[in-house]
Tab-separated table of C-alpha atoms and ligand atoms in Angstrom:
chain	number	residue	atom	x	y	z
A	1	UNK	CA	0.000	0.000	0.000
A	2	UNK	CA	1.570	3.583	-0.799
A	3	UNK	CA	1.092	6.214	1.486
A	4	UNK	CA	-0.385	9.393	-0.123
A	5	UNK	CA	0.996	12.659	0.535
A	6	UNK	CA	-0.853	15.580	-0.022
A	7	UNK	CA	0.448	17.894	-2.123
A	8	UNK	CA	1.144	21.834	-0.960
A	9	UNK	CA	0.915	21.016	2.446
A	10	UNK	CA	3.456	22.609	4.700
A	11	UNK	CA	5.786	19.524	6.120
A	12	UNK	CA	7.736	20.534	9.551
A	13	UNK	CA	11.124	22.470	9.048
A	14	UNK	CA	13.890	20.208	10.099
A	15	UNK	CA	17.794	20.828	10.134
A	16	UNK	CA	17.779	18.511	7.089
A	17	UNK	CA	14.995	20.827	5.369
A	18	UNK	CA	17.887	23.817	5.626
A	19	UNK	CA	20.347	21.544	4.361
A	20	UNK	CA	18.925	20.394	1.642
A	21	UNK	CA	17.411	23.760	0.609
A	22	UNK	CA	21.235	25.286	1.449
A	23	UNK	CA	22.261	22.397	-0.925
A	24	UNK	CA	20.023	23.090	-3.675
A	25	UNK	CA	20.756	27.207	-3.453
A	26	UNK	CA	17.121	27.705	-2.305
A	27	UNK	CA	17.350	30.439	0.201
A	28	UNK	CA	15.320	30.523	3.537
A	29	UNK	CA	13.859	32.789	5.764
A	30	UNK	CA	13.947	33.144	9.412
A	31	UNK	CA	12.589	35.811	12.108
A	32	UNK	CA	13.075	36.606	15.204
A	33	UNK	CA	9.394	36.965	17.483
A	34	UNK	CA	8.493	36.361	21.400
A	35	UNK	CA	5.404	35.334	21.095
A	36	UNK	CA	2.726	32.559	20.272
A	37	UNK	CA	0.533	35.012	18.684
A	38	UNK	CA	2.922	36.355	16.373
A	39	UNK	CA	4.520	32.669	15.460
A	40	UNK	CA	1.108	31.308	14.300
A	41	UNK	CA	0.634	34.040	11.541
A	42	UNK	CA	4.554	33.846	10.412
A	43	UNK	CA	4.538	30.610	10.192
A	44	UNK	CA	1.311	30.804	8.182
A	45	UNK	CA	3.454	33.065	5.995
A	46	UNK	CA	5.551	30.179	5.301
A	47	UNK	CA	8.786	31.597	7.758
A	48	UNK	CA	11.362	28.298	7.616
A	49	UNK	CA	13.331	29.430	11.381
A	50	UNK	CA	12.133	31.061	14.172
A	51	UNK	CA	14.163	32.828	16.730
A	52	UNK	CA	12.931	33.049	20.587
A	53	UNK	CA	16.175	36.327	20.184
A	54	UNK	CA	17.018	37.619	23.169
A	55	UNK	CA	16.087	40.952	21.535
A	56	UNK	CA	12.826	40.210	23.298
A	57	UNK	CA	14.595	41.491	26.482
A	58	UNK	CA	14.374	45.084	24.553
A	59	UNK	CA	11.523	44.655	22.247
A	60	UNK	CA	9.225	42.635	24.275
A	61	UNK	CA	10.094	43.416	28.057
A	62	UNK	CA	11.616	46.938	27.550
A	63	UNK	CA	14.973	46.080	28.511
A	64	UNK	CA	18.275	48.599	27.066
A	65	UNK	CA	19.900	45.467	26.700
A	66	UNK	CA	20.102	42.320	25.482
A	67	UNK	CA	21.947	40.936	28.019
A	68	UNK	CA	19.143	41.726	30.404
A	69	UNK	CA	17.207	38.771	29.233
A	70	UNK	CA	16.046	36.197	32.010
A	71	UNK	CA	16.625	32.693	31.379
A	72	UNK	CA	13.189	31.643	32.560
A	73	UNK	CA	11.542	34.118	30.327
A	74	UNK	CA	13.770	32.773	27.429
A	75	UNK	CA	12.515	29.621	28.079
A	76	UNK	CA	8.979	30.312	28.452
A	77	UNK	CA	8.914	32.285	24.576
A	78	UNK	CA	10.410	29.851	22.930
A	79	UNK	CA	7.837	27.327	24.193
A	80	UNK	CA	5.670	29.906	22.968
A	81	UNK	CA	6.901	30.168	19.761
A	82	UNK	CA	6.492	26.027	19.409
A	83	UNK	CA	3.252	25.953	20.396
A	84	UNK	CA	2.316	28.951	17.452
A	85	UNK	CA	3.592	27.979	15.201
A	86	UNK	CA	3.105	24.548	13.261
A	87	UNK	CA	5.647	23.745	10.639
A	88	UNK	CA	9.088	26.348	11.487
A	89	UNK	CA	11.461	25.331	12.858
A	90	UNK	CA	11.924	27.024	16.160
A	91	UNK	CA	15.433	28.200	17.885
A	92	UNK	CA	16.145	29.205	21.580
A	93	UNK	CA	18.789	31.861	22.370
A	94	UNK	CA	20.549	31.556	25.467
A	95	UNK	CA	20.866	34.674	27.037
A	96	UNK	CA	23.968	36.099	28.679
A	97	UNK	CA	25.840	34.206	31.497
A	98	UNK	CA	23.780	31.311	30.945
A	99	UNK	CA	26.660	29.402	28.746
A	100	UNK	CA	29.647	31.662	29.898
A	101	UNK	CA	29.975	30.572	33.600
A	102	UNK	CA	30.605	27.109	33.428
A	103	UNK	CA	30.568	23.779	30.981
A	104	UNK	CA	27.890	22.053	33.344
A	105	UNK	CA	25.789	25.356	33.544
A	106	UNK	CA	25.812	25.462	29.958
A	107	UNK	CA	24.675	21.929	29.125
A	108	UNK	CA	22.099	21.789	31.587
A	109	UNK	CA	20.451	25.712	30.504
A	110	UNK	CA	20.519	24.082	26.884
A	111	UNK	CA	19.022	21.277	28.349
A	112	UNK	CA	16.116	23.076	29.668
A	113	UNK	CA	15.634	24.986	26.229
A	114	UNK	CA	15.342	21.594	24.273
A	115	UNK	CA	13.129	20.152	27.029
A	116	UNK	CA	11.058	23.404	28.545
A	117	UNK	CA	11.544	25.173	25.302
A	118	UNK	CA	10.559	22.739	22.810
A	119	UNK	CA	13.554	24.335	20.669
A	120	UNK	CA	14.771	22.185	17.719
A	121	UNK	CA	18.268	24.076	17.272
A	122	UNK	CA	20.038	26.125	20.627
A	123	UNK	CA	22.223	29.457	19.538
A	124	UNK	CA	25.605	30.703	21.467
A	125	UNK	CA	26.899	33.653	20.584
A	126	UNK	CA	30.449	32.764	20.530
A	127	UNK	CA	34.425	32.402	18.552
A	128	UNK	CA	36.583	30.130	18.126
A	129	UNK	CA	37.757	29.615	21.772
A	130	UNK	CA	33.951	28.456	22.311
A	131	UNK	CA	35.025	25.215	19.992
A	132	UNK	CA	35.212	22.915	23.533
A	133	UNK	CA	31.798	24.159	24.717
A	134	UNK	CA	30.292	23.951	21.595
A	135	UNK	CA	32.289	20.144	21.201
A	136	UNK	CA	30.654	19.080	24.659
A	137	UNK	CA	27.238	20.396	23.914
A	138	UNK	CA	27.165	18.497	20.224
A	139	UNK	CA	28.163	15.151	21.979
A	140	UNK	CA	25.560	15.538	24.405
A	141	UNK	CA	22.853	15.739	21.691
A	142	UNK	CA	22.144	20.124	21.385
A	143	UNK	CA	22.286	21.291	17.879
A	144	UNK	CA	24.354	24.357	17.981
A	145	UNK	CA	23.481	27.687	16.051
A	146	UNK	CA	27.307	29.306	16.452
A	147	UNK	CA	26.618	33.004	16.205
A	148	UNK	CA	29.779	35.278	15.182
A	149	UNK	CA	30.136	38.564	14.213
A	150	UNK	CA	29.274	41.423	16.216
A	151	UNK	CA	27.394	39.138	19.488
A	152	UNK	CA	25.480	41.734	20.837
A	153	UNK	CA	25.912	39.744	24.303
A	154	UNK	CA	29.331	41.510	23.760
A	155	UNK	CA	28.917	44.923	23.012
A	156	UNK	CA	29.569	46.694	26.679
A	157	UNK	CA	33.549	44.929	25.976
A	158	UNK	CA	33.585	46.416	22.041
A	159	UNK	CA	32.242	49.800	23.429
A	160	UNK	CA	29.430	49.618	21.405
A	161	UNK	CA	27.722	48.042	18.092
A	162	UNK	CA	30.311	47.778	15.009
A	163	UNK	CA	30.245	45.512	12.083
A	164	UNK	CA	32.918	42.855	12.158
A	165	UNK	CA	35.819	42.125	9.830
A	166	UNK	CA	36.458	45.022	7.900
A	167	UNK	CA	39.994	44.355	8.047
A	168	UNK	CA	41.712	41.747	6.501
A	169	UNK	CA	43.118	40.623	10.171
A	170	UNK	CA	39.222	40.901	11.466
A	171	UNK	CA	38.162	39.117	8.232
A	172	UNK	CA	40.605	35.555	8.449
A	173	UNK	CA	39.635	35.427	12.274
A	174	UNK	CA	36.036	35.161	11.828
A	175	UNK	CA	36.788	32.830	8.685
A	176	UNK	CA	39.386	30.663	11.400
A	177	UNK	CA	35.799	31.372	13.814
A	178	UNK	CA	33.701	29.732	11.376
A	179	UNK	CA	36.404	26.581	10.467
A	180	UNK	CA	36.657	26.107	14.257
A	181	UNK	CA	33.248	26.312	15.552
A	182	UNK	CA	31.793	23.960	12.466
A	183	UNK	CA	34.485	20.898	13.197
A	184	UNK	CA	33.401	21.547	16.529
A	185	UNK	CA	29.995	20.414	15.560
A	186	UNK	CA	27.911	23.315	15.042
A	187	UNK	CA	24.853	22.399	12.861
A	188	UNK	CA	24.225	26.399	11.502
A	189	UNK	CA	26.319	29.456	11.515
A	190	UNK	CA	24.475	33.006	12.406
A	191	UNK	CA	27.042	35.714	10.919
A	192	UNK	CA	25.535	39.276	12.310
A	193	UNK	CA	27.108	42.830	10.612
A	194	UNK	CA	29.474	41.529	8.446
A	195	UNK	CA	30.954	43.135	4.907
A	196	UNK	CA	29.412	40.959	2.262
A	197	UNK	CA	32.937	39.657	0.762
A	198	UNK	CA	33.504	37.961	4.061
A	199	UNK	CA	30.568	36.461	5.062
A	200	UNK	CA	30.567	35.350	0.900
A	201	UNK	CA	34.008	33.519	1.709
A	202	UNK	CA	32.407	32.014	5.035
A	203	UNK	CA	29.700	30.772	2.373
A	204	UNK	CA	31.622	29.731	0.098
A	205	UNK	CA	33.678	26.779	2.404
A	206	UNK	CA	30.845	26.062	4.843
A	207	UNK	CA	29.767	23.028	5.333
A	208	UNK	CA	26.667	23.945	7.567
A	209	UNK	CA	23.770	26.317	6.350
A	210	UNK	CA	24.799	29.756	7.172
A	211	UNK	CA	22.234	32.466	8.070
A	212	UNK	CA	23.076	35.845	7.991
A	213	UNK	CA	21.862	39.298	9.501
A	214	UNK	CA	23.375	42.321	7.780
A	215	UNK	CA	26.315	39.935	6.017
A	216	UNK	CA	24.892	40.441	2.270
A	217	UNK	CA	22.737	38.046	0.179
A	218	UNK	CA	25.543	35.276	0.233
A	219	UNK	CA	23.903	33.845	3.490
A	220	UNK	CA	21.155	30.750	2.991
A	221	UNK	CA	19.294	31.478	5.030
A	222	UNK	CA	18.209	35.322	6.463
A	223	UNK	CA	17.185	36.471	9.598
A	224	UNK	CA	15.553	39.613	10.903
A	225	UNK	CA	13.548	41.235	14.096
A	226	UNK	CA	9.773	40.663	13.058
A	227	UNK	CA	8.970	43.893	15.309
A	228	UNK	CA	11.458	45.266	12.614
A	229	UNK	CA	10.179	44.022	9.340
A	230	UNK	CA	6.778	44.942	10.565
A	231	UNK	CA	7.645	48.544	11.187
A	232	UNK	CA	7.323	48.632	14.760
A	233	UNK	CA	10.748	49.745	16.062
A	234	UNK	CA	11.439	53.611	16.182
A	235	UNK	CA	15.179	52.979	14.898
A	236	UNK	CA	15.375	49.524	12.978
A	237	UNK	CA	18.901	49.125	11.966
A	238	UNK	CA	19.747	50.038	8.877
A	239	UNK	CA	19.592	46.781	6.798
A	240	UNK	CA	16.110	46.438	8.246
A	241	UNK	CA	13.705	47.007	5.876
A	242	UNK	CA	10.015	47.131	7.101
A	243	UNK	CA	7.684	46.215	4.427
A	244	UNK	CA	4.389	47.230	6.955
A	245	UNK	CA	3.387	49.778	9.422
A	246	UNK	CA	1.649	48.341	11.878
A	247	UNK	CA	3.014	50.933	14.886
A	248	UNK	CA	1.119	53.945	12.979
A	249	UNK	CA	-1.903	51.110	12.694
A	250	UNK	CA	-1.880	49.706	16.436
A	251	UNK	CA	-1.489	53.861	17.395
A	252	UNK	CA	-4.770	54.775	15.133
A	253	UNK	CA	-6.719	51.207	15.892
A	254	UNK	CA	-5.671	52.004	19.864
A	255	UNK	CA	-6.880	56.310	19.452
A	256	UNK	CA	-10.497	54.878	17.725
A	257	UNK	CA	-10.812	52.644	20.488
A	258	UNK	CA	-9.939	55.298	23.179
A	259	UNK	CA	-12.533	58.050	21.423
A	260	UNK	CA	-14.924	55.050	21.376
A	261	UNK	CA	-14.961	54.347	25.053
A	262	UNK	CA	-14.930	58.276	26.217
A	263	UNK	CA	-18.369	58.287	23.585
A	264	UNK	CA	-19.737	55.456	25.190
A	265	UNK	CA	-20.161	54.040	21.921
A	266	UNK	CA	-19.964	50.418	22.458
A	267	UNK	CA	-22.155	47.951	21.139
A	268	UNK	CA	-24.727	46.561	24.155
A	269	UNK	CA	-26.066	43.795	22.506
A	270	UNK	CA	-22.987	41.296	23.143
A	271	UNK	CA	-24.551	39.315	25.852
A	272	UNK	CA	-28.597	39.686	26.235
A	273	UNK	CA	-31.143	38.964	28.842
A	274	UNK	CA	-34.608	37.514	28.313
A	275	UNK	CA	-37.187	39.986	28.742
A	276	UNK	CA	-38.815	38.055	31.822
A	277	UNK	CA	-35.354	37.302	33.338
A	278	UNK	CA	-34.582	41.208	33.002
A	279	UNK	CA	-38.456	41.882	34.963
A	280	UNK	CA	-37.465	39.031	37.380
A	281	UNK	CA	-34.261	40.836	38.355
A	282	UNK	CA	-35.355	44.089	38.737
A	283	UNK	CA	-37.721	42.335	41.797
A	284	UNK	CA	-35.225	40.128	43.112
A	285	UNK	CA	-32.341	42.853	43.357
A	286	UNK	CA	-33.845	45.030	46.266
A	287	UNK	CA	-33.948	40.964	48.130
A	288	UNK	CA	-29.695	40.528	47.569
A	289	UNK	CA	-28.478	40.810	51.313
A	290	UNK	CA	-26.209	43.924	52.075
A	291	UNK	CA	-22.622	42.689	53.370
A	292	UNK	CA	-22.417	42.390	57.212
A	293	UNK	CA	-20.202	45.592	56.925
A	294	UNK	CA	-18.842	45.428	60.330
A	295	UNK	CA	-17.419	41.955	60.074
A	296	UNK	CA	-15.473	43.244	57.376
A	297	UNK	CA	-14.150	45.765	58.941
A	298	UNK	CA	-13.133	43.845	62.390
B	301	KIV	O1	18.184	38.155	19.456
B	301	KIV	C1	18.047	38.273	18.234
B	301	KIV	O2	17.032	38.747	17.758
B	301	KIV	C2	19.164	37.819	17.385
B	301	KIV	C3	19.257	38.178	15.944
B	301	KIV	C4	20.212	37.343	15.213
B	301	KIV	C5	18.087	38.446	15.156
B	301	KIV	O3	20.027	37.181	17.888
């Protein structure tokens, strides 16, 4: 008997999807989003990846920072984003000092996203002197997404955010990065803010689907802040593109609904009461007993 498979129905994104569609040249597309809400209708849009980022310390909990996100709460949205979403493939982010401290630390937080989380694929932001961690964490069964680049978990020791490898020196470290961190058994490469000839070499000899965030169109796979590509940041960075406006729309939807409630002009019919039951309760609510007022207050 042959099983039949329904044609144009979304399968599940797996690692092997990306490799395969990194194999054939077929780019994908990944975002970054917090919430359940938000996964269901990108993955309805057909989104391959998923990030739980910890830019959800800023965007969604109002942090300055990113390394301000808490673990727990990282855990929680990237269940979040599993349970919205049916087909992408979803990765956690582990947030600041939850991989730096110590080996054990690390495997057991990554632990928690795969098992808490629900996460398919775990990103580090990380270099080549991560290659143990990241060799320890493979054996033990976590898919690692190595990110490199400017790792905004690292931007109070660079003194702020600056692309990497726009020398030649910066350029063959994050190549020797790359080399180091794959045969250490990372499954994808992240390369954030880096000069398109680089991250294009980085392509060129990787063996692992690289995605890329303001590294050029060499990448496989690209990845941006949804709250960016749907135009509600005040300063999206400037590869960001937002193709919507949905800030100016939440502001005007949110100013109709405040001039609506200061008119009074709600609808009342939502939820309506029998005509008897209506002449019933005007008799029965002078009978309600008052509160024994005193007891309350003793
Ligand atoms: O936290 C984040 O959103 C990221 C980016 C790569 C999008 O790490």
């Amino acid at each position: 008997m042959s099983t039949c498979i329904e044609p144009n129905v979304p399968r599940r994104v797996t690692l092997r999807t990306l490799v395969k569609m990194a194999k054939r040249g077929e780019p994908f597309a990944c975002l970054a989003a917090y919430d359940a809400t938000m996964a269901r209708w990108l993955d309805r849009a057909g989104v391959h990846v998923l990030l739980a980022g910890d830019s959800g310390s800023q965007l969604a909990l109002g942090y300055e920072r990113t390394i301000d996100m808490p673990l727990d709460y990282a855990i929680q949205i990237t269940a979040a984003l599993r349970r919205g979403a049916l087909n992408a493939l979803v990765m956690a982010d582990m947030p600041f000092m939850s991989y730096q401290a110590d080996d054990a630390d690390a495997l057991r937080n990554a632990a928690r996203f795969m098992t808490e989380g629900l996460a398919d694929v775990v990103k580090v932001e990380v270099d080549g002197s991560h290659a143990d961690l990241v060799a320890k964490m493979t054996r033990a069964g976590v898919p690692i997404c190595a990110h490199i680049g400017l790792r905004p978990q690292n931007v109070g020791l660079q003194g702020g955010y600056r692309a990497v490898g726009r020398t030649a020196e910066e350029a063959c470290a994050l190549l020797a990065d790359a080399r180091a961190l794959q045969d250490a058994g990372a499954v994808l490469l992240l390369l954030e803010a880096v000069p398109d000839p680089v991250a294009a070499a980085i392509v060129e000899e990787s063996r692992v689907p690289v995605i890329g965030i303001g590294a050029g169109s060499a990448p496989h796979g690209q990845i941006l802040v949804a709250h960016d590509l749907l135009g509600l940041t005040d300063t999206p960075p400037r590869f960001a593109q937002p193709f919507a406006e949905l800030g100016p729309a939440i502001r005007d939807a949110a100013s109709k609904w405040v001039s609506r409630v200061s008119d009074r002009a709600l609808p009342t019919d939502a939820y309506t009461m029998p005509d008897d039951e209506a002449a019933r309760f005007a008799r029965l609510r002078s009978k309600v007993p008052e509160p024994d007022r005193q007891r309350a207050e003793d």
